[in-house]
XYZ file of N, CA and C in Angstrom:
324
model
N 0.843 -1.178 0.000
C 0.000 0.000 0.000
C 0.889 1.241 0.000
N 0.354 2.355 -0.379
C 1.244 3.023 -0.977
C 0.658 4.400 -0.005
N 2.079 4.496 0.852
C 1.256 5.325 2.065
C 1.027 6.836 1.942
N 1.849 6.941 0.881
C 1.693 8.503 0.668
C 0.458 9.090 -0.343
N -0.173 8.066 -1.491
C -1.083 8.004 -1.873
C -2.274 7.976 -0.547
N -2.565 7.326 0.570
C -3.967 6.676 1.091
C -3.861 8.594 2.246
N -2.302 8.637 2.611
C -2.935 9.824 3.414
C -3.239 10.886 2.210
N -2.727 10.955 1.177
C -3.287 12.584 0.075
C -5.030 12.356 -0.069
N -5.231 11.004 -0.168
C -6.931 11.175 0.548
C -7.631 10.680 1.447
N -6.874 10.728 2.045
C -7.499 11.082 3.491
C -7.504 12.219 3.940
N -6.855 13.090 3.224
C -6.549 14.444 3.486
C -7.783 15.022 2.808
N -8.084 14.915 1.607
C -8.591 15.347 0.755
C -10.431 14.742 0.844
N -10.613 13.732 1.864
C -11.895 13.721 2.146
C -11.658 14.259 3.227
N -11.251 14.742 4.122
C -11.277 15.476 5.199
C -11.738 17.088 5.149
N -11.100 17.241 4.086
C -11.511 18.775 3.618
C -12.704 18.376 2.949
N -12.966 17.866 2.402
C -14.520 17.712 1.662
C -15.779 17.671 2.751
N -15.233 17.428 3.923
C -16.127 17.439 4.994
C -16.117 18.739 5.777
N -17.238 19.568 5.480
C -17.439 20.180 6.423
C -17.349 21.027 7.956
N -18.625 19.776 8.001
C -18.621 19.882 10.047
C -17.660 19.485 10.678
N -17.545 19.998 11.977
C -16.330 19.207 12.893
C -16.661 17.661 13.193
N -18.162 17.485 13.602
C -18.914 15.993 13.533
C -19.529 16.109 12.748
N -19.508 14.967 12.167
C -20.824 14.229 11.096
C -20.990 12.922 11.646
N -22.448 12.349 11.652
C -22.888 11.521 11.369
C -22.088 10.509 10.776
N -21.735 8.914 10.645
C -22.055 8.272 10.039
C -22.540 7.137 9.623
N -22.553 6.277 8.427
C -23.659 4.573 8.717
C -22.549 3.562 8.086
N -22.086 2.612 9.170
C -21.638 1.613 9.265
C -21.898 0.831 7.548
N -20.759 0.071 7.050
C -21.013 -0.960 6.361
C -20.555 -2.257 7.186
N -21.080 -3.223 6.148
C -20.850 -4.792 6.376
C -19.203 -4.433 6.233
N -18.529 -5.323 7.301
C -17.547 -5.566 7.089
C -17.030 -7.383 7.681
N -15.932 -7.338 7.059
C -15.435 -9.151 7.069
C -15.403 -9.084 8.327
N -15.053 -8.216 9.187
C -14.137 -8.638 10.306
C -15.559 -8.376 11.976
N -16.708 -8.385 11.069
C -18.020 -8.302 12.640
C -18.242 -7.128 12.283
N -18.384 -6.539 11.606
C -18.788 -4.660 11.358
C -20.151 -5.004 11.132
N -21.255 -4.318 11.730
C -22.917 -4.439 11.143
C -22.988 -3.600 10.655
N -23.715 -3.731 9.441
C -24.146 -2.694 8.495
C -25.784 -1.789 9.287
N -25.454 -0.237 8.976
C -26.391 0.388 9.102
C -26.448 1.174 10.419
N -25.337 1.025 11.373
C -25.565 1.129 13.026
C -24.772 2.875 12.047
N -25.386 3.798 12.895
C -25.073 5.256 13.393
C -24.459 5.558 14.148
N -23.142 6.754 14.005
C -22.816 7.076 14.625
C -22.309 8.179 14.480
N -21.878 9.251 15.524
C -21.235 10.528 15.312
C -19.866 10.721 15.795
N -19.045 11.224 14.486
C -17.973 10.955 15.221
C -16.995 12.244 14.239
N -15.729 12.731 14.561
C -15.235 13.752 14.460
C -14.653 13.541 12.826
N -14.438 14.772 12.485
C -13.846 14.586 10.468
C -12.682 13.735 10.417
N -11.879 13.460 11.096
C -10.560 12.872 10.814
C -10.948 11.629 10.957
N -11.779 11.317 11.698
C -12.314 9.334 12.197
C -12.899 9.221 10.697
N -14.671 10.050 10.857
C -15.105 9.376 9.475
C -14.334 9.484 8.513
N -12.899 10.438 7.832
C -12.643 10.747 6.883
C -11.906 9.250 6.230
N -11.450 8.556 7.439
C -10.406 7.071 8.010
C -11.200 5.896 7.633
N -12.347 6.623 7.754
C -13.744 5.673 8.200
C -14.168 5.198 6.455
N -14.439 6.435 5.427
C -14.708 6.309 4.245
C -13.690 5.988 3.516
N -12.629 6.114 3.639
C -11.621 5.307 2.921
C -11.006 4.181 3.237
N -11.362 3.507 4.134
C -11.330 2.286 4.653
C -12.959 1.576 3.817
N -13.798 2.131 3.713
C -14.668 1.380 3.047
C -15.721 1.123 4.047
N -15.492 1.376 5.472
C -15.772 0.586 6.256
C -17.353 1.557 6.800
N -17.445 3.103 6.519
C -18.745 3.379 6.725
C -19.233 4.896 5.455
N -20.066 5.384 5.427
C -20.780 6.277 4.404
C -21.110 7.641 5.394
N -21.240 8.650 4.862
C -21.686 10.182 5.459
C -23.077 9.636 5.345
N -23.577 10.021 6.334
C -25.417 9.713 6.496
C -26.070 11.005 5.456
N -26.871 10.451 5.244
C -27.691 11.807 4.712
C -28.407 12.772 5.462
N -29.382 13.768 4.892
C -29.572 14.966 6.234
C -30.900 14.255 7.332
N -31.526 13.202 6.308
C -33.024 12.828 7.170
C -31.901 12.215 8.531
N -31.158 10.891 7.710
C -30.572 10.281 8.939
C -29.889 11.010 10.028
N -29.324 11.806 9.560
C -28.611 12.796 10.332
C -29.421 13.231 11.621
N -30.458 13.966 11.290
C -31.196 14.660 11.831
C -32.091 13.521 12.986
N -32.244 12.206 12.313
C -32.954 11.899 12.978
C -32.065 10.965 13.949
N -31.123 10.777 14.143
C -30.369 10.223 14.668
C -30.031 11.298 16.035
N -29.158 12.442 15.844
C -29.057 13.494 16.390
C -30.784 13.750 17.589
N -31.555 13.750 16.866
C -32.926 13.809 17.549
C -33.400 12.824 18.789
N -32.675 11.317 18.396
C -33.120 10.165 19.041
C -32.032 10.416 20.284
N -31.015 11.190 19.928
C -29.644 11.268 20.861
C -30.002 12.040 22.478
N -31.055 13.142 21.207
C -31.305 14.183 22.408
C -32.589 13.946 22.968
N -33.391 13.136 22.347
C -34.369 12.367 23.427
C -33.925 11.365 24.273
N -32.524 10.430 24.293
C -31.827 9.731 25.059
C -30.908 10.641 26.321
N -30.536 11.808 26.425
C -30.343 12.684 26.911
C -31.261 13.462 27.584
N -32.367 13.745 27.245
C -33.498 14.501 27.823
C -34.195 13.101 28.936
N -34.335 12.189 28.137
C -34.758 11.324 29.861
C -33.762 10.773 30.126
N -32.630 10.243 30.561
C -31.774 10.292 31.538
C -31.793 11.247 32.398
N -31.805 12.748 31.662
C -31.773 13.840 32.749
C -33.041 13.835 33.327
N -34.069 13.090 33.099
C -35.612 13.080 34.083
C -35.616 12.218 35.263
N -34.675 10.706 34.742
C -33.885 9.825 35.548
C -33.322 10.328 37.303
N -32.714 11.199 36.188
C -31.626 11.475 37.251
C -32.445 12.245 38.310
N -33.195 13.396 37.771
C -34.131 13.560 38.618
C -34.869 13.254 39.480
N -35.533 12.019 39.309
C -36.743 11.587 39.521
C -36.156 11.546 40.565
N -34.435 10.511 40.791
C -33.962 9.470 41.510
C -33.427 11.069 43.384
N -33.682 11.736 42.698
C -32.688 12.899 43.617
C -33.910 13.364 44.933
N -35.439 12.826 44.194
C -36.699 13.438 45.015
C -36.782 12.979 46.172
N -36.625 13.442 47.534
C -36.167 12.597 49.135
C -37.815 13.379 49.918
N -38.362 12.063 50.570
C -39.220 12.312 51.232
C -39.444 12.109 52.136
N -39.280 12.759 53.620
C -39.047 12.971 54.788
C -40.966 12.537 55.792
N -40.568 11.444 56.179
C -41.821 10.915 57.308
C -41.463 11.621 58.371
N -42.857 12.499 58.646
C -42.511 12.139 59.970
C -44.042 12.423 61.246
N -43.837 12.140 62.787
C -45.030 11.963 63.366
C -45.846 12.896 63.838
N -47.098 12.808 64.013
C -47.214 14.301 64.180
C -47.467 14.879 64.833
N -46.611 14.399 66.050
C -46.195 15.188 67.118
C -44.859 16.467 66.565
N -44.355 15.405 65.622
C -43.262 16.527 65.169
C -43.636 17.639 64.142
N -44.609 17.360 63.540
C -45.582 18.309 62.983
C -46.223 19.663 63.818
N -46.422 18.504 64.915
C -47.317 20.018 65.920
C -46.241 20.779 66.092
N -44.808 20.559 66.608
C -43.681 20.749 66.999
C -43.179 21.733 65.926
N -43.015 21.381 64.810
C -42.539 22.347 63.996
C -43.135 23.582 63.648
N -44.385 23.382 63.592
C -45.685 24.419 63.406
C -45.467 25.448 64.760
N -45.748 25.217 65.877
C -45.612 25.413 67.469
C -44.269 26.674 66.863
N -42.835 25.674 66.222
C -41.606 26.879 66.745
C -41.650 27.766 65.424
N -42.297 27.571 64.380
C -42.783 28.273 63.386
C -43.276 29.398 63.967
N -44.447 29.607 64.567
C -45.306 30.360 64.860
C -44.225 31.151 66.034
N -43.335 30.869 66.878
C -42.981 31.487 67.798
C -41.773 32.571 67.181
N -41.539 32.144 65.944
C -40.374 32.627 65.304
C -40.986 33.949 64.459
N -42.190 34.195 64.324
C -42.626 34.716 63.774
C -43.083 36.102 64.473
N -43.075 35.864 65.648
C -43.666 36.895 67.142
C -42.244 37.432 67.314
């Protein structure tokens, strides 16, 4: 392989790209690669990525909708995390009268 040829394009799909991330979709490969899995990943990976054969620039639907599914995977985790943080304090209500009682005295 002829190394000074594979980096002049790798160079040269790198500049053809854009964004700092893009999207991209997996091919079949010999070695366990599944075809079709998404992913986002920085210009120099996919640029490695398409000249290896090994995945494609998504298009804008996939893009978008991928990106979308990311930030609905992100938006509930962060509800998760929430939910998990909510602390609920028993208590008798004598300690009720009690709190009410030094409430009211704090207030005079």
């Amino acid at each position: 392989m002829d190394l000074r040829a594979f980096y002049q394009k790798l160079r040269k799909i790198e500049q053809e790209i854009t964004e700092s991330h893009v999207v991209v979709v997996s091919h079949e490969t010999p070695d366990g690669g599944r075809p079709g899995q998404l992913a986002e990943v920085s210009r120099s990976i996919a640029a490695r990525l398409i000249l290896e054969g090994r995945a494609r620039l998504a298009t804008i639907e996939e893009s978008a909708g991928f990106r979308a599914a990311a930030q609905k995977a992100v938006h509930e985790a962060q509800q998760r995390e929430m939910a998990s943080k909510v602390q609920v304090n028993v208590i008798s209500e004598a300690d009720l009268r009690a709190l009410k009682s030094s409430a009211r005295a704090e207030k005079r």
